[in-house]
mmCIF file of C-alpha atoms and ligand atoms in Angstrom:
data_model
loop_
_atom_site.group_PDB
_atom_site.id
_atom_site.type_symbol
_atom_site.label_atom_id
_atom_site.label_comp_id
_atom_site.label_asym_id
_atom_site.label_seq_id
_atom_site.Cartn_x
_atom_site.Cartn_y
_atom_site.Cartn_z
ATOM 1 C CA MET A 17 0.498 -67.875 40.585
ATOM 2 C CA ILE A 18 -0.122 -67.503 37.550
ATOM 3 C CA ILE A 19 -3.515 -68.371 35.445
ATOM 4 C CA ASP A 20 -3.243 -67.752 31.466
ATOM 5 C CA ILE A 21 -7.400 -68.317 30.136
ATOM 6 C CA LEU A 22 -7.610 -68.693 25.911
ATOM 7 C CA THR A 23 -10.601 -67.320 24.303
ATOM 8 C CA LEU A 24 -12.163 -66.046 21.946
ATOM 9 C CA PHE A 25 -14.035 -62.992 23.541
ATOM 10 C CA PRO A 26 -12.245 -61.034 26.197
ATOM 11 C CA ASP A 27 -14.331 -58.860 26.790
ATOM 12 C CA MET A 28 -16.766 -61.564 28.468
ATOM 13 C CA PHE A 29 -13.746 -61.355 31.253
ATOM 14 C CA ASP A 30 -14.399 -57.165 32.265
ATOM 15 C CA GLY A 31 -16.492 -58.018 35.440
ATOM 16 C CA PHE A 32 -15.067 -60.969 37.053
ATOM 17 C CA LEU A 33 -11.653 -59.021 36.521
ATOM 18 C CA SER A 34 -12.589 -56.466 38.470
ATOM 19 C CA THR A 35 -14.443 -57.377 41.493
ATOM 20 C CA SER A 36 -15.590 -59.019 44.710
ATOM 21 C CA ILE A 37 -12.657 -60.889 45.642
ATOM 22 C CA ILE A 38 -11.190 -61.707 42.278
ATOM 23 C CA LYS A 39 -10.053 -58.730 42.221
ATOM 24 C CA ARG A 40 -8.537 -57.748 45.398
ATOM 25 C CA ALA A 41 -6.013 -61.786 45.090
ATOM 26 C CA ILE A 42 -5.464 -60.061 42.038
ATOM 27 C CA ASP A 43 -4.268 -56.326 43.260
ATOM 28 C CA GLY A 44 -2.997 -58.722 46.331
ATOM 29 C CA ASN A 45 -0.651 -60.267 44.204
ATOM 30 C CA LYS A 46 -1.843 -64.057 45.203
ATOM 31 C CA VAL A 47 -2.727 -64.415 42.133
ATOM 32 C CA LYS A 48 -2.504 -63.191 38.147
ATOM 33 C CA ILE A 49 -4.779 -63.234 35.836
ATOM 34 C CA ASN A 50 -4.045 -63.205 31.861
ATOM 35 C CA ILE A 51 -6.846 -62.766 29.394
ATOM 36 C CA HIS A 52 -5.474 -63.784 25.832
ATOM 37 C CA ASN A 53 -7.216 -63.445 22.961
ATOM 38 C CA ILE A 54 -6.652 -67.127 20.637
ATOM 39 C CA ARG A 55 -7.169 -64.933 17.403
ATOM 40 C CA ASP A 56 -3.651 -62.993 18.009
ATOM 41 C CA TYR A 57 -2.296 -66.223 17.179
ATOM 42 C CA SER A 58 -3.893 -66.904 14.194
ATOM 43 C CA LEU A 59 -1.137 -66.746 10.801
ATOM 44 C CA ASP A 60 -4.139 -66.289 9.110
ATOM 45 C CA LYS A 61 -4.139 -62.617 6.967
ATOM 46 C CA HIS A 62 -8.203 -61.547 8.265
ATOM 47 C CA LYS A 63 -7.068 -63.166 11.573
ATOM 48 C CA ARG A 64 -9.469 -66.514 11.621
ATOM 49 C CA VAL A 65 -10.345 -68.924 14.026
ATOM 50 C CA ASP A 66 -11.602 -71.484 12.392
ATOM 51 C CA ASP A 67 -13.601 -73.671 9.135
ATOM 52 C CA TYR A 68 -15.762 -76.022 8.257
ATOM 53 C CA ALA A 69 -15.279 -80.009 9.407
ATOM 54 C CA PHE A 70 -14.123 -82.224 7.807
ATOM 55 C CA GLY A 71 -16.191 -84.821 5.864
ATOM 56 C CA GLY A 72 -19.139 -81.572 6.114
ATOM 57 C CA GLY A 73 -21.854 -80.916 9.090
ATOM 58 C CA ASN A 74 -23.035 -77.669 10.471
ATOM 59 C CA GLY A 75 -21.208 -74.758 12.153
ATOM 60 C CA MET A 76 -17.375 -73.796 12.148
ATOM 61 C CA VAL A 77 -14.224 -75.722 13.997
ATOM 62 C CA LEU A 78 -11.657 -74.237 16.059
ATOM 63 C CA MET A 79 -7.758 -74.203 14.556
ATOM 64 C CA PRO A 80 -5.674 -76.063 16.313
ATOM 65 C CA GLU A 81 -2.930 -73.670 15.165
ATOM 66 C CA PRO A 82 -4.009 -70.914 16.567
ATOM 67 C CA ILE A 83 -4.165 -72.001 20.195
ATOM 68 C CA PHE A 84 -0.844 -74.238 19.343
ATOM 69 C CA ARG A 85 0.522 -71.551 19.303
ATOM 70 C CA ALA A 86 -1.166 -69.621 22.238
ATOM 71 C CA VAL A 87 0.215 -72.634 24.336
ATOM 72 C CA ASP A 88 4.058 -72.430 22.440
ATOM 73 C CA ASP A 89 3.836 -69.247 24.038
ATOM 74 C CA LEU A 90 2.549 -69.801 27.666
ATOM 75 C CA LYS A 91 4.102 -73.078 28.055
ATOM 76 C CA THR A 92 6.430 -73.614 31.280
ATOM 77 C CA ASP A 93 7.969 -77.099 32.433
ATOM 78 C CA GLU A 94 5.040 -76.256 36.008
ATOM 79 C CA THR A 95 2.239 -76.032 33.542
ATOM 80 C CA ILE A 96 -1.211 -77.593 33.434
ATOM 81 C CA ILE A 97 -3.090 -77.167 30.588
ATOM 82 C CA ILE A 98 -6.990 -77.336 31.487
ATOM 83 C CA LEU A 99 -9.705 -77.865 28.274
ATOM 84 C CA MET A 100 -12.536 -76.609 28.868
ATOM 85 C CA THR A 101 -15.315 -79.352 27.422
ATOM 86 C CA PRO A 102 -18.374 -80.425 28.581
ATOM 87 C CA GLN A 103 -17.325 -83.764 27.747
ATOM 88 C CA GLY A 104 -14.644 -83.215 30.312
ATOM 89 C CA LYS A 105 -14.536 -84.694 33.567
ATOM 90 C CA PRO A 106 -16.954 -83.344 36.266
ATOM 91 C CA TYR A 107 -15.432 -80.935 38.443
ATOM 92 C CA LYS A 108 -15.686 -81.141 41.737
ATOM 93 C CA GLN A 109 -13.931 -79.444 45.239
ATOM 94 C CA LYS A 110 -11.307 -82.095 45.125
ATOM 95 C CA LYS A 111 -9.443 -80.690 42.353
ATOM 96 C CA ALA A 112 -9.636 -76.730 42.912
ATOM 97 C CA TYR A 113 -8.130 -77.995 46.646
ATOM 98 C CA GLU A 114 -5.217 -80.326 44.314
ATOM 99 C CA LEU A 115 -5.113 -77.039 41.253
ATOM 100 C CA SER A 116 -5.242 -74.040 43.650
ATOM 101 C CA LEU A 117 -1.257 -75.377 44.731
ATOM 102 C CA LYS A 118 -0.414 -74.855 41.287
ATOM 103 C CA LYS A 119 2.331 -72.387 40.003
ATOM 104 C CA HIS A 120 0.973 -72.046 36.389
ATOM 105 C CA ILE A 121 -2.144 -72.653 34.429
ATOM 106 C CA ILE A 122 -3.410 -72.325 30.709
ATOM 107 C CA ILE A 123 -7.324 -72.570 30.519
ATOM 108 C CA ILE A 124 -8.617 -73.268 26.551
ATOM 109 C CA CYS A 125 -11.593 -71.866 26.148
ATOM 110 C CA GLY A 126 -13.625 -74.032 23.805
ATOM 111 C CA HIS A 127 -15.797 -73.357 21.166
ATOM 112 C CA TYR A 128 -20.006 -73.225 21.445
ATOM 113 C CA GLU A 129 -19.273 -75.445 17.851
ATOM 114 C CA GLY A 130 -16.017 -77.637 18.636
ATOM 115 C CA PHE A 131 -12.521 -77.671 17.781
ATOM 116 C CA ASP A 132 -10.234 -80.328 16.379
ATOM 117 C CA GLU A 133 -9.015 -82.770 17.984
ATOM 118 C CA ARG A 134 -6.132 -82.411 17.988
ATOM 119 C CA ILE A 135 -6.356 -79.426 20.392
ATOM 120 C CA ARG A 136 -6.821 -82.378 22.920
ATOM 121 C CA THR A 137 -3.891 -83.947 23.191
ATOM 122 C CA LEU A 138 -1.994 -80.248 24.841
ATOM 123 C CA ALA A 139 -4.441 -80.960 27.863
ATOM 124 C CA ASN A 140 -3.587 -82.233 30.890
ATOM 125 C CA LEU A 141 -6.956 -82.154 32.362
ATOM 126 C CA GLU A 142 -10.139 -81.889 30.497
ATOM 127 C CA ILE A 143 -13.387 -80.270 33.051
ATOM 128 C CA SER A 144 -16.926 -80.170 32.499
ATOM 129 C CA ILE A 145 -19.001 -78.020 34.294
ATOM 130 C CA GLY A 146 -22.515 -80.179 34.923
ATOM 131 C CA ASP A 147 -23.843 -81.651 32.168
ATOM 132 C CA TYR A 148 -25.465 -78.867 30.006
ATOM 133 C CA VAL A 149 -24.258 -77.565 26.837
ATOM 134 C CA LEU A 150 -23.108 -73.518 27.522
ATOM 135 C CA THR A 151 -21.851 -71.227 23.999
ATOM 136 C CA GLY A 152 -18.464 -71.187 24.909
ATOM 137 C CA GLY A 153 -15.747 -72.541 27.381
ATOM 138 C CA GLU A 154 -15.905 -69.038 28.646
ATOM 139 C CA LEU A 155 -18.357 -68.595 32.068
ATOM 140 C CA PRO A 156 -17.439 -72.482 32.636
ATOM 141 C CA SER A 157 -13.403 -71.649 33.144
ATOM 142 C CA MET A 158 -14.481 -68.515 35.226
ATOM 143 C CA VAL A 159 -16.421 -70.723 37.101
ATOM 144 C CA VAL A 160 -12.890 -73.492 37.822
ATOM 145 C CA THR A 161 -10.839 -70.167 37.716
ATOM 146 C CA ASP A 162 -12.925 -68.273 40.936
ATOM 147 C CA SER A 163 -13.059 -71.551 42.466
ATOM 148 C CA ILE A 164 -9.483 -71.532 43.100
ATOM 149 C CA VAL A 165 -8.297 -68.442 43.384
ATOM 150 C CA ARG A 166 -10.184 -67.997 46.955
ATOM 151 C CA LEU A 167 -8.480 -71.018 47.830
ATOM 152 C CA ILE A 168 -5.094 -69.821 47.428
ATOM 153 C CA ASP A 169 -3.271 -68.942 50.661
ATOM 154 C CA GLY A 170 -4.316 -65.748 51.799
ATOM 155 C CA VAL A 171 -7.043 -64.649 49.406
ATOM 156 C CA ILE A 172 -9.670 -65.437 52.419
ATOM 157 C CA ASP A 173 -9.629 -66.072 55.520
ATOM 158 C CA GLU A 174 -8.984 -69.687 55.589
ATOM 159 C CA ASN A 175 -12.166 -70.638 58.226
ATOM 160 C CA SER A 176 -14.315 -69.312 56.117
ATOM 161 C CA HIS A 177 -13.468 -72.559 53.520
ATOM 162 C CA LEU A 178 -12.093 -75.341 56.933
ATOM 163 C CA HIS A 179 -16.727 -75.232 56.581
ATOM 164 C CA ASP A 180 -17.086 -74.559 53.079
ATOM 165 C CA SER A 181 -19.798 -77.475 51.334
ATOM 166 C CA PHE A 182 -18.259 -80.656 50.459
ATOM 167 C CA ASN A 183 -15.552 -80.458 52.373
ATOM 168 C CA ASP A 184 -15.736 -83.748 54.053
ATOM 169 C CA ASP A 185 -18.736 -84.631 51.359
ATOM 170 C CA LEU A 186 -20.413 -83.298 53.346
ATOM 171 C CA LEU A 187 -23.014 -79.945 52.187
ATOM 172 C CA ASP A 188 -23.216 -77.339 54.618
ATOM 173 C CA TYR A 189 -25.211 -76.958 58.092
ATOM 174 C CA PRO A 190 -27.773 -73.432 58.394
ATOM 175 C CA VAL A 191 -26.963 -70.588 59.676
ATOM 176 C CA TYR A 192 -28.026 -67.792 60.632
ATOM 177 C CA THR A 193 -27.221 -63.825 61.556
ATOM 178 C CA LYS A 194 -30.140 -60.507 63.069
ATOM 179 C CA PRO A 195 -33.178 -60.995 63.791
ATOM 180 C CA TYR A 196 -33.859 -62.940 66.263
ATOM 181 C CA GLU A 197 -37.076 -63.342 64.767
ATOM 182 C CA PHE A 198 -37.993 -62.548 61.478
ATOM 183 C CA ARG A 199 -41.203 -62.595 60.187
ATOM 184 C CA ASN A 200 -42.791 -65.586 62.784
ATOM 185 C CA MET A 201 -39.526 -67.929 62.026
ATOM 186 C CA LYS A 202 -36.862 -68.252 65.249
ATOM 187 C CA VAL A 203 -32.816 -68.676 65.077
ATOM 188 C CA PRO A 204 -32.461 -72.376 66.654
ATOM 189 C CA ASP A 205 -31.896 -71.989 70.458
ATOM 190 C CA ILE A 206 -29.010 -73.930 70.196
ATOM 191 C CA LEU A 207 -27.444 -71.271 68.317
ATOM 192 C CA LEU A 208 -28.005 -68.647 71.130
ATOM 193 C CA SER A 209 -26.775 -71.178 74.649
ATOM 194 C CA GLY A 210 -23.209 -70.376 73.903
ATOM 195 C CA HIS A 211 -22.146 -73.737 74.478
ATOM 196 C CA HIS A 212 -19.113 -74.291 72.170
ATOM 197 C CA ALA A 213 -19.377 -78.309 72.406
ATOM 198 C CA ASN A 214 -22.764 -78.436 71.408
ATOM 199 C CA ILE A 215 -23.749 -76.094 68.833
ATOM 200 C CA LYS A 216 -20.605 -77.525 66.839
ATOM 201 C CA LYS A 217 -22.314 -81.393 67.214
ATOM 202 C CA TRP A 218 -25.587 -79.929 65.836
ATOM 203 C CA ARG A 219 -23.804 -78.502 63.036
ATOM 204 C CA TYR A 220 -22.364 -81.660 62.438
ATOM 205 C CA GLU A 221 -25.602 -83.430 62.818
ATOM 206 C CA GLN A 222 -28.085 -80.283 60.354
ATOM 207 C CA SER A 223 -25.166 -81.375 57.913
ATOM 208 C CA VAL A 224 -25.824 -84.861 57.581
ATOM 209 C CA GLN A 225 -29.323 -84.489 57.400
ATOM 210 C CA ARG A 226 -28.779 -82.464 55.060
ATOM 211 C CA THR A 227 -27.133 -84.498 53.091
ATOM 212 C CA MET A 228 -29.257 -87.331 53.272
ATOM 213 C CA GLU A 229 -31.997 -85.628 51.702
ATOM 214 C CA ARG A 230 -30.641 -83.670 49.182
ATOM 215 C CA ARG A 231 -27.477 -84.985 48.342
ATOM 216 C CA ARG A 232 -27.197 -89.024 49.508
ATOM 217 C CA ASP A 233 -24.923 -89.682 46.127
ATOM 218 C CA LEU A 234 -22.257 -88.149 48.088
ATOM 219 C CA ILE A 235 -22.384 -89.265 51.323
ATOM 220 C CA GLU A 236 -23.054 -93.140 50.342
ATOM 221 C CA LYS A 237 -20.815 -93.744 47.270
ATOM 222 C CA GLU A 238 -17.671 -96.037 46.572
HETATM 223 N N1 ADE B 319 -18.202 -75.506 27.484
HETATM 224 C C1 ADE B 319 -19.294 -75.957 26.792
HETATM 225 N N2 ADE B 319 -20.337 -76.279 28.498
HETATM 226 C C2 ADE B 319 -19.244 -76.701 29.115
HETATM 227 C C3 ADE B 319 -19.709 -78.217 30.026
HETATM 228 N N3 ADE B 319 -20.632 -77.986 30.381
HETATM 229 N N4 ADE B 319 -18.475 -77.427 31.026
HETATM 230 C C4 ADE B 319 -17.129 -77.162 30.552
HETATM 231 N N5 ADE B 319 -17.420 -76.123 29.254
HETATM 232 C C5 ADE B 319 -17.827 -75.895 28.540
#
């Protein structure tokens, strides 16, 4: 899979690309992640990428030209183009699974003060990572990329994500490690019983109970 990210702040991605599972996936050729500076696609002699809004108002608006040029340059017949914006569709694990099967994704990081409406016509999908406003689409693009890359075949042990929260619309069950007793808190005895069927049942019940307590909306939707 190739992920091309269009941003005004390429430096923000340095740590993200050189750490942990993302780095391992890149080194293992499971994914290629290219960061493109939108400014490089500006035709303006000062490399301007934004300007005042027609009709007035505060703030600068990202111009369409550099984004359209970048997309023209990178797009193929198999490309999915995502625009990161708080006005997008709320992002869910199901979408991460869908996207993890694609060959090529372009992610456009929105600008904190807005982007020209015509940029929307490029996108197959507009995504919001939550009902709050960030200074730009860079962190949201990393959230989406991280959630996709960990699901690509061979990046992490499949068993690790088979039991993720939100699969089957349930939150994850509680897990414990050593020591058995820590500051008066003990590991539930069932987990030491060695009885796999009972452990499986207990874990499922814990998932359901936890989801009912914390995220009833996941169970009761529709
Ligand atoms: N850009 C700024 N805030 C955002 C959000 N919540 N989701 C996606 N993109 C954004």
